[in-house]
PDB file of C-alpha atoms in Angstrom:
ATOM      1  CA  UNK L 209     -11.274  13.036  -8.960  1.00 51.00           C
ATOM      2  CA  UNK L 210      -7.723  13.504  -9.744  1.00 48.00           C
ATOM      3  CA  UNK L 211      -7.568  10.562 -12.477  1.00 48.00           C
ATOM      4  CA  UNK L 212      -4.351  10.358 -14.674  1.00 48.00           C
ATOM      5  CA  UNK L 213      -4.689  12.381 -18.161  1.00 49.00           C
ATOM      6  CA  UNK L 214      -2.346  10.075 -20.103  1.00 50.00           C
ATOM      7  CA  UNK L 215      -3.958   9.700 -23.599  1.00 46.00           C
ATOM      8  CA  UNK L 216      -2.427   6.140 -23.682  1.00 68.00           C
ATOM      9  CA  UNK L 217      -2.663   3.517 -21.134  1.00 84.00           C
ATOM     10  CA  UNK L 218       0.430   1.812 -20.059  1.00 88.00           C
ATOM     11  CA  UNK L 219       0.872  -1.770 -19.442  1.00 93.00           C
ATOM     12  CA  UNK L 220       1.323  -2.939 -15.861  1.00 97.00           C
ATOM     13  CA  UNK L 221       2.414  -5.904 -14.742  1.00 97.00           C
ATOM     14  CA  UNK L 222       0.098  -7.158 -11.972  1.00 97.00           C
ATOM     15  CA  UNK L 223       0.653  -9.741  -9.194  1.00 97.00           C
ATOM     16  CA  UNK L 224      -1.836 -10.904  -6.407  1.00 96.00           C
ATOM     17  CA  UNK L 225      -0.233 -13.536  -3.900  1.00 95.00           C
ATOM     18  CA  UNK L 226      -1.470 -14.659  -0.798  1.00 95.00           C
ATOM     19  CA  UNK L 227       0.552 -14.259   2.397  1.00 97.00           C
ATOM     20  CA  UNK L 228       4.209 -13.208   1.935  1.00 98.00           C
ATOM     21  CA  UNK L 229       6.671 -12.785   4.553  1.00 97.00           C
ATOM     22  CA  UNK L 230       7.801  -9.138   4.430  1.00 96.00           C
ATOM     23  CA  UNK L 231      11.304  -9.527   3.906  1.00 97.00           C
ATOM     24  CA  UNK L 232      10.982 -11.226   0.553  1.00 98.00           C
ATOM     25  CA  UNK L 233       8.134  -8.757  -0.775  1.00 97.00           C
ATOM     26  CA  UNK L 234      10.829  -5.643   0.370  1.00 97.00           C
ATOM     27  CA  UNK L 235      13.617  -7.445  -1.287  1.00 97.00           C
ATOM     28  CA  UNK L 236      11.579  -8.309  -4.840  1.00 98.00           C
ATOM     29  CA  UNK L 237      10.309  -4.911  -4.811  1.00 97.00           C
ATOM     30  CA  UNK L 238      13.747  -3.329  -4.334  1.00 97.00           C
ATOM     31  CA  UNK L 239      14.862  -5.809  -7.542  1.00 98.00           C
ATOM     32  CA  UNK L 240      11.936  -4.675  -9.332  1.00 98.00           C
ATOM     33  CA  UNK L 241      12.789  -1.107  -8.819  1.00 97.00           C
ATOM     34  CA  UNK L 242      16.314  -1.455  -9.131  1.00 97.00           C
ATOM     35  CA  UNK L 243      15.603  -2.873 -12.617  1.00 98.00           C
ATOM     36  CA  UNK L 244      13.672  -0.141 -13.683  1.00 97.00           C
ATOM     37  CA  UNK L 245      16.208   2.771 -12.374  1.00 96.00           C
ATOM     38  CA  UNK L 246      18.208   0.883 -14.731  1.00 96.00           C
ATOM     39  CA  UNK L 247      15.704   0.353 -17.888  1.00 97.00           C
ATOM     40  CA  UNK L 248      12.624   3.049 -17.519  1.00 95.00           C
ATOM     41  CA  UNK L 249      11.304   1.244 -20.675  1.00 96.00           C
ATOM     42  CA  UNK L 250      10.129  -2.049 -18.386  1.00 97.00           C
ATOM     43  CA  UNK L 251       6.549  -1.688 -17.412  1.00 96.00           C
ATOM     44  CA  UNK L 252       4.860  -0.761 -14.597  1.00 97.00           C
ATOM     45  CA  UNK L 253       4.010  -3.278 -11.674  1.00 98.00           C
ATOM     46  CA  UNK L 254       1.102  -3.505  -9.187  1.00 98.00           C
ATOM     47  CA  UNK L 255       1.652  -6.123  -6.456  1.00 98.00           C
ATOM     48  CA  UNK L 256      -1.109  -7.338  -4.351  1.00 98.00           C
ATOM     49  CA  UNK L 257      -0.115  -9.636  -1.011  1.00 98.00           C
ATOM     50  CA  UNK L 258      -0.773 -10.268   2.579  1.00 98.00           C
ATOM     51  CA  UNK L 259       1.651 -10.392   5.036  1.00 98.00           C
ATOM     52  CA  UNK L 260       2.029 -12.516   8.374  1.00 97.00           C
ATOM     53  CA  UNK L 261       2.382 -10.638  11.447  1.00 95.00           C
ATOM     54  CA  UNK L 262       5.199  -7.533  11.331  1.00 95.00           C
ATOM     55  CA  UNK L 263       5.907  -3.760  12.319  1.00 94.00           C
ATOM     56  CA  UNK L 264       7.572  -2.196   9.790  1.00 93.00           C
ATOM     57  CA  UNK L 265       8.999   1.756  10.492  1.00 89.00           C
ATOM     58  CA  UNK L 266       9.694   4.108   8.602  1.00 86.00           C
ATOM     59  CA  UNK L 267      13.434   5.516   7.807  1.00 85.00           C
ATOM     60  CA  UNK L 268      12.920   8.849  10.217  1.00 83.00           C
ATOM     61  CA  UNK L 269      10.503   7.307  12.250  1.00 81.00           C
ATOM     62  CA  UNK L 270      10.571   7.598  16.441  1.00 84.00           C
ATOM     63  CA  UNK L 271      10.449   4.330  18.261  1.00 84.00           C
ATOM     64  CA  UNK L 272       8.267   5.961  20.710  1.00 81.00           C
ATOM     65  CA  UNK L 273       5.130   5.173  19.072  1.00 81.00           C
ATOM     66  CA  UNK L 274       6.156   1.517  19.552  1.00 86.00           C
ATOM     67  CA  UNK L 275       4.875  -0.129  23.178  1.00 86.00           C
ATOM     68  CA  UNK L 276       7.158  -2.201  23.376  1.00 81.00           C
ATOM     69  CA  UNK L 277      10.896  -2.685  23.360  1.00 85.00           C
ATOM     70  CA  UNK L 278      12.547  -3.935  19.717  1.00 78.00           C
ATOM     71  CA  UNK L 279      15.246  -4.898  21.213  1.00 81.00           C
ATOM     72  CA  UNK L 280      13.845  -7.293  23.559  1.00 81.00           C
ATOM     73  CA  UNK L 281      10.379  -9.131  21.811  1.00 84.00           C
ATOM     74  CA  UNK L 282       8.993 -11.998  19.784  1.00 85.00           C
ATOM     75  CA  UNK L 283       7.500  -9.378  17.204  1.00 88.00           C
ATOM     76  CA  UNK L 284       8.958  -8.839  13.918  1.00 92.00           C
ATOM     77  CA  UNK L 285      10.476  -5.928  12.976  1.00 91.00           C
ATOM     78  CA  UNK L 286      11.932  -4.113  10.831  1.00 90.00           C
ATOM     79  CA  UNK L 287      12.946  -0.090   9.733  1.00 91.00           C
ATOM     80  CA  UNK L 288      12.504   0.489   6.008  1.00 90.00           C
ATOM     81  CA  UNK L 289      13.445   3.204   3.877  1.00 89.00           C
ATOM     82  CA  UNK L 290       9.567   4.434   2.545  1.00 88.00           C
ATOM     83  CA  UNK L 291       8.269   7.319   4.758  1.00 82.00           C
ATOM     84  CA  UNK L 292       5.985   7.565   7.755  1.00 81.00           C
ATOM     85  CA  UNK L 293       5.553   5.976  11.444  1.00 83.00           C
ATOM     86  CA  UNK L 294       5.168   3.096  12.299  1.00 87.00           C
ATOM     87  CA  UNK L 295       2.497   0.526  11.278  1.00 90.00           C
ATOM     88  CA  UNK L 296       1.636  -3.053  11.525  1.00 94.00           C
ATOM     89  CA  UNK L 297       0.928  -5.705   8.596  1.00 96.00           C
ATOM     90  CA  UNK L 298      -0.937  -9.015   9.302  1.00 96.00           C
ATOM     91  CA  UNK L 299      -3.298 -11.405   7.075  1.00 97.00           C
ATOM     92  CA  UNK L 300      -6.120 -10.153   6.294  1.00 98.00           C
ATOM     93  CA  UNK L 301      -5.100  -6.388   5.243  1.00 98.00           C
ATOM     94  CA  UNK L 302      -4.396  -5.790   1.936  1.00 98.00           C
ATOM     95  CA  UNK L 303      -1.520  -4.760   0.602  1.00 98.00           C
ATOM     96  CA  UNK L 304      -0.782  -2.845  -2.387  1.00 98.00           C
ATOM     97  CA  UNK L 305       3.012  -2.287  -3.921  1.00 98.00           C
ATOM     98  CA  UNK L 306       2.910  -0.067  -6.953  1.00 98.00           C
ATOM     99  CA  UNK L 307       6.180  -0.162  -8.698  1.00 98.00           C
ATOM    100  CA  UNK L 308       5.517   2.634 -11.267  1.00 98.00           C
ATOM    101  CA  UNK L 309       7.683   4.655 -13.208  1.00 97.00           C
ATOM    102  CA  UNK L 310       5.979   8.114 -12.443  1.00 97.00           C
ATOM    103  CA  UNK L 311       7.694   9.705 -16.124  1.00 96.00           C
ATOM    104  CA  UNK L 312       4.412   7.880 -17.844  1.00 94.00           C
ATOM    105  CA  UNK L 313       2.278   9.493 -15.280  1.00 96.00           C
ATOM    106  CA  UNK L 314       2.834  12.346 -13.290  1.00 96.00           C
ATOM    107  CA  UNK L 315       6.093  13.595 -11.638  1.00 97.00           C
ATOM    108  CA  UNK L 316       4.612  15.002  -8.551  1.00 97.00           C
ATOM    109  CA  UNK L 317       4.668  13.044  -5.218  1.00 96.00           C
ATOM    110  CA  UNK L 318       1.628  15.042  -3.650  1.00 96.00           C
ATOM    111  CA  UNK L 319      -0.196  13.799  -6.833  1.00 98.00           C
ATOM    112  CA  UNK L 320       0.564  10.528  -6.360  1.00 98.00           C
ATOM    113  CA  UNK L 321       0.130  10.509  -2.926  1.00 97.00           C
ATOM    114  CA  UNK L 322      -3.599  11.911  -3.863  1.00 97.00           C
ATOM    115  CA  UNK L 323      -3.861   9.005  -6.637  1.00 98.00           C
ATOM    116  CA  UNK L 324      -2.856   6.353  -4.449  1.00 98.00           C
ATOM    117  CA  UNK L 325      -5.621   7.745  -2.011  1.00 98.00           C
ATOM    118  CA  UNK L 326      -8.284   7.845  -4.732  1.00 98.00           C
ATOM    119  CA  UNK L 327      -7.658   4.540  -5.476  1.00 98.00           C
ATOM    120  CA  UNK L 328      -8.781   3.129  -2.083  1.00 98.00           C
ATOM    121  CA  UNK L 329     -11.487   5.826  -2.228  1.00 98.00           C
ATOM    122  CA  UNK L 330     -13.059   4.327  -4.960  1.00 98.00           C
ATOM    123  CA  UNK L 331     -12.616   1.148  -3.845  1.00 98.00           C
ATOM    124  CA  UNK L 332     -14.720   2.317  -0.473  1.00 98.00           C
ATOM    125  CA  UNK L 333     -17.511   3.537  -2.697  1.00 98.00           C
ATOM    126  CA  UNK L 334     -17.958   0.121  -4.486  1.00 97.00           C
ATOM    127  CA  UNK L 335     -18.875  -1.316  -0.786  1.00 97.00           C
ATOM    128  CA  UNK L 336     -21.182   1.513  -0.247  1.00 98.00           C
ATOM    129  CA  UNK L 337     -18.440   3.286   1.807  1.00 98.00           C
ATOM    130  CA  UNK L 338     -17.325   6.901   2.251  1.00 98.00           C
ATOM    131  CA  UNK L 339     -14.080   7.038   2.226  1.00 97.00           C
ATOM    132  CA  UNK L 340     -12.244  10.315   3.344  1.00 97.00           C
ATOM    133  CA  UNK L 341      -9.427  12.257   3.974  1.00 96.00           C
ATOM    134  CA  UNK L 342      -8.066  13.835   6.608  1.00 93.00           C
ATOM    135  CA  UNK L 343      -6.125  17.444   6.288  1.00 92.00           C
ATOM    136  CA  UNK L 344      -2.743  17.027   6.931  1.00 90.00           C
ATOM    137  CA  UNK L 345      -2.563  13.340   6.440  1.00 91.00           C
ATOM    138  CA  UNK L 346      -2.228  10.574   4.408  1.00 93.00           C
ATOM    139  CA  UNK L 347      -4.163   7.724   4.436  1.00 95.00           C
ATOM    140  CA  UNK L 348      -8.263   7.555   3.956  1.00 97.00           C
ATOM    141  CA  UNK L 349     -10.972   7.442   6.742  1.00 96.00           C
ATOM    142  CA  UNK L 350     -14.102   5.959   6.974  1.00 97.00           C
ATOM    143  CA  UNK L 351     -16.350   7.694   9.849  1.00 96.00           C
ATOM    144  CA  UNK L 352     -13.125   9.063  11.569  1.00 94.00           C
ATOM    145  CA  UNK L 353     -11.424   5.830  11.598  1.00 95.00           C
ATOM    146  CA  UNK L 354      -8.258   5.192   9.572  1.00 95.00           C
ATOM    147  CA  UNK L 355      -8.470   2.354   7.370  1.00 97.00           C
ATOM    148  CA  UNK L 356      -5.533   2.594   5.115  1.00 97.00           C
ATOM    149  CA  UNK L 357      -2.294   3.456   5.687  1.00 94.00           C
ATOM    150  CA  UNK L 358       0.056   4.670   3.171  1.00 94.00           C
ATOM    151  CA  UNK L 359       4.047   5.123   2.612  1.00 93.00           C
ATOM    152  CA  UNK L 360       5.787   5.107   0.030  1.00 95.00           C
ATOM    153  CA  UNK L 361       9.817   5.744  -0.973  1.00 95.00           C
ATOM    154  CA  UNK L 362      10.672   7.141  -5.339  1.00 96.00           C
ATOM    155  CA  UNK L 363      14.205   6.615  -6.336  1.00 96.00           C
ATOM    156  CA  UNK L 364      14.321   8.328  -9.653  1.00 96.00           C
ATOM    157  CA  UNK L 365      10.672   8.649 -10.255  1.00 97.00           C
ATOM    158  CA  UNK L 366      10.652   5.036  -9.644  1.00 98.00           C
ATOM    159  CA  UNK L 367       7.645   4.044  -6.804  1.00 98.00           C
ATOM    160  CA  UNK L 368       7.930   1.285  -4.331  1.00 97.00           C
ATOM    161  CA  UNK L 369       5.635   0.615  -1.370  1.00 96.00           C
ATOM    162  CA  UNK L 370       2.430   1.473  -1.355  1.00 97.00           C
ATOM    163  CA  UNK L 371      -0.610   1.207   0.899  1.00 97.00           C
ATOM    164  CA  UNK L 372      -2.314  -1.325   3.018  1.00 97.00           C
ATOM    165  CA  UNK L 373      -5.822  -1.538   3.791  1.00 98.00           C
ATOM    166  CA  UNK L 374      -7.527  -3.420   6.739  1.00 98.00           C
ATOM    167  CA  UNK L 375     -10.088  -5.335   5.043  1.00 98.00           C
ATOM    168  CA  UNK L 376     -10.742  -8.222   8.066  1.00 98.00           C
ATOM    169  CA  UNK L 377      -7.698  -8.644   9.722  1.00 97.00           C
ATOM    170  CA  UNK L 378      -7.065  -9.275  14.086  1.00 95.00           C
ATOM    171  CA  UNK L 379      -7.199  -5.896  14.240  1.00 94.00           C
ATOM    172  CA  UNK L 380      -4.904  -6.469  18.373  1.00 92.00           C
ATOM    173  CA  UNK L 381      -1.828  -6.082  16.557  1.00 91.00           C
ATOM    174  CA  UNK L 382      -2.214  -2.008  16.549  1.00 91.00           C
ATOM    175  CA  UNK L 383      -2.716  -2.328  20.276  1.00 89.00           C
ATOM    176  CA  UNK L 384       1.288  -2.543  20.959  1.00 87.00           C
ATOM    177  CA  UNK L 385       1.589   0.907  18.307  1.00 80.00           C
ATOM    178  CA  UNK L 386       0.696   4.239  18.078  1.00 78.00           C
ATOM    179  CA  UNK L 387      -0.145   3.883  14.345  1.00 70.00           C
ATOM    180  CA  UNK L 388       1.034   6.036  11.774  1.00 69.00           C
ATOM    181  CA  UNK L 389       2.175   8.225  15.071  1.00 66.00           C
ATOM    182  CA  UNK L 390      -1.327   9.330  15.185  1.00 66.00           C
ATOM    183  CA  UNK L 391      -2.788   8.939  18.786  1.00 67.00           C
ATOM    184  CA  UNK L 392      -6.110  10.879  18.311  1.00 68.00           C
ATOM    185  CA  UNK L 393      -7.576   9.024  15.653  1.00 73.00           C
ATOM    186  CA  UNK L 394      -8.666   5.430  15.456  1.00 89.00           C
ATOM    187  CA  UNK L 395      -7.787   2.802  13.148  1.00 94.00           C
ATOM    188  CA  UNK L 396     -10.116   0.344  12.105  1.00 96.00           C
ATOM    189  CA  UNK L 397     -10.889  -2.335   9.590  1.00 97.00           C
ATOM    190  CA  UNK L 398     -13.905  -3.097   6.988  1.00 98.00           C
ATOM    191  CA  UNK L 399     -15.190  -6.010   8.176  1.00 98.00           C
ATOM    192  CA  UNK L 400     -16.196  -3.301  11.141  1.00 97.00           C
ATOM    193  CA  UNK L 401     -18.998  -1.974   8.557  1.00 98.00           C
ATOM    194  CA  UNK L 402     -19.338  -5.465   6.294  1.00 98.00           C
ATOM    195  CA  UNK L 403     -18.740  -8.258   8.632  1.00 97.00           C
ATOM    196  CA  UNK L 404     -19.184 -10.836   5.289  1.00 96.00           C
ATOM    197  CA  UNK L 405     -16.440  -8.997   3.600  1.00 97.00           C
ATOM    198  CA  UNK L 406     -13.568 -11.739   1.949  1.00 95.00           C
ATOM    199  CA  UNK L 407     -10.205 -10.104   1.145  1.00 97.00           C
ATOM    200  CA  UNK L 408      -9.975 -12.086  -2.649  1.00 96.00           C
ATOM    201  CA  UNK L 409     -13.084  -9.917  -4.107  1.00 96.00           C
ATOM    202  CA  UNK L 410     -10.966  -6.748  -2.008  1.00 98.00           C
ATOM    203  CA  UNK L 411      -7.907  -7.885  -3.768  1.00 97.00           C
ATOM    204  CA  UNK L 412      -9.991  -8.250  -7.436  1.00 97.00           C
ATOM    205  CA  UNK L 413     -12.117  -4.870  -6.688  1.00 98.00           C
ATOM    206  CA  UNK L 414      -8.420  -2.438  -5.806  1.00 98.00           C
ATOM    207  CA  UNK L 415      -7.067  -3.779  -8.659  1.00 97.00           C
ATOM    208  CA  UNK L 416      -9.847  -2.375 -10.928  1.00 97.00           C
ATOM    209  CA  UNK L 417      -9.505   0.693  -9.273  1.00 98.00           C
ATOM    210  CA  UNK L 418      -6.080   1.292  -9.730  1.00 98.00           C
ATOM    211  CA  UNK L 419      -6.460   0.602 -13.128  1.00 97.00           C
ATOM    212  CA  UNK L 420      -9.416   3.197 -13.624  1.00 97.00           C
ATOM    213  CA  UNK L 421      -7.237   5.838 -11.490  1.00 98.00           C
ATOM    214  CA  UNK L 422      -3.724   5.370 -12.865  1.00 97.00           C
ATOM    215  CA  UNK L 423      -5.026   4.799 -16.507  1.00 96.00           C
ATOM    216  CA  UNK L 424      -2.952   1.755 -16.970  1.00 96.00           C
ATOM    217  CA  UNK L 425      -3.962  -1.862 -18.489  1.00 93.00           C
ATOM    218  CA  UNK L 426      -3.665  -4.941 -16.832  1.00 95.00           C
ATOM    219  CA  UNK L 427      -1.007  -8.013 -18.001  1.00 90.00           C
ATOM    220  CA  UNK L 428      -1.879 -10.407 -15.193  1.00 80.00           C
ATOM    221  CA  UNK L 429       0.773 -12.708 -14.324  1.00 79.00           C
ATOM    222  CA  UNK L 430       1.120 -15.887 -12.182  1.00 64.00           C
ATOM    223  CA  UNK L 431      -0.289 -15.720  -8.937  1.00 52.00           C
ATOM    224  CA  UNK L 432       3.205 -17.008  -7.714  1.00 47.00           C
ATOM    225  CA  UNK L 433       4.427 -13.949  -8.459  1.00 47.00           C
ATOM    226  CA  UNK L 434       8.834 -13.941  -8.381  1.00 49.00           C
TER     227      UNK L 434
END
């Protein structure tokens, strides 16, 4: 386990909101990272949200994995500047936005890419999952299907966006996408192995494990969040 080896254990800010629509979650994280770029010394954030229904791309990211035509649809969306293809956010998938100043941690994107994969991994294991990785790839498995997707964008050692885990959301919404670009590998969500599963214990249960992998301790704001 590739845990942080920090002696002390920053303070993080964390937030846990129900369904956001993306566009204000991108623009509060950019404020929150802007912020930070400016004053290193603010602490660490971990937001946890939903979205409604959107694609989001990546900023090199082909629009051939998309079946449809962006131009011409109903569906939202929109290219970003974290890395990666394209993938699809809807309620009922968790997602995680670590804005972290990587200085008090590690400054090594592999390792955080790693960390942030741990995280979720550990996560898995309190369900009685296996989660896995694939060589060559980011994200974590569970019996060859892709649960979590990650992407992330570090301006100045400054994080922002994060992961997203399909905990029991309409999983139809990756029908119109190749996901992450990957065609040979399915995605899938938990409620596929625990049909009971609620995303709230999810949301309570990730947030433990990021603190146990990134070392850091919890100030838990509002639930409004901004």
């Amino acid at each position: 386990m590739m845990y942080s080896h920090k002696t002390e254990n920053p303070r993080c800010l964390l937030y846990k909101r129900g369904v956001t629509p993306y566009l204000e979650a991108l623009e509060w994280q950019r404020s929150l990272l802007a912020e930070r770029v400016q004053n290193p010394q603010l602490e660490d954030v971990l937001i946890l949200l939903e979205h409604p229904s959107v694609y989001t791309l990546g900023q090199g990211a082909t629009l051939d994995f998309l079946k449809f035509d962006p131009q011409q649809t109903d569906y939202e969306v929109h290219r970003i500047e974290r890395g990666g293809e394209v993938t699809y956010h809807c309620p009922g998938q968790l997602v995680g936005y670590p804005i972290l100043n990587l200085r008090r941690h590690q400054q090594d994107l592999h390792w955080y890419l790693r960390q942030l994969e741990e995280v979720l991994i550990l996560l898995l294991s309190i369900y009685g999952l296996q989660g896995e990785r694939v060589a060559g790839f980011t994200g974590v498995w569970v019996e060859g299907k892709k649960v979590a997707a990650i992407g992330i964008k570090v301006s100045r050692w400054i994080t922002m966006h994060g992961f997203a885990l399909n905990v029991c959301p309409n999983m139809r919404g990756f029908q119109q996408i190749v996901p992450c670009g990957i065609a040979d590998k399915p995605v899938a969500s938990l409620a596929e192995w625990l049909p009971d599963i609620h995303i709230e214990q999810v949301r309570e249960d990730v947030a433990l494990s990021f603190a146990k992998v990134f070392g850091v301790h919890f100030l838990e704001t509002e639930n409004c969040g901004k």
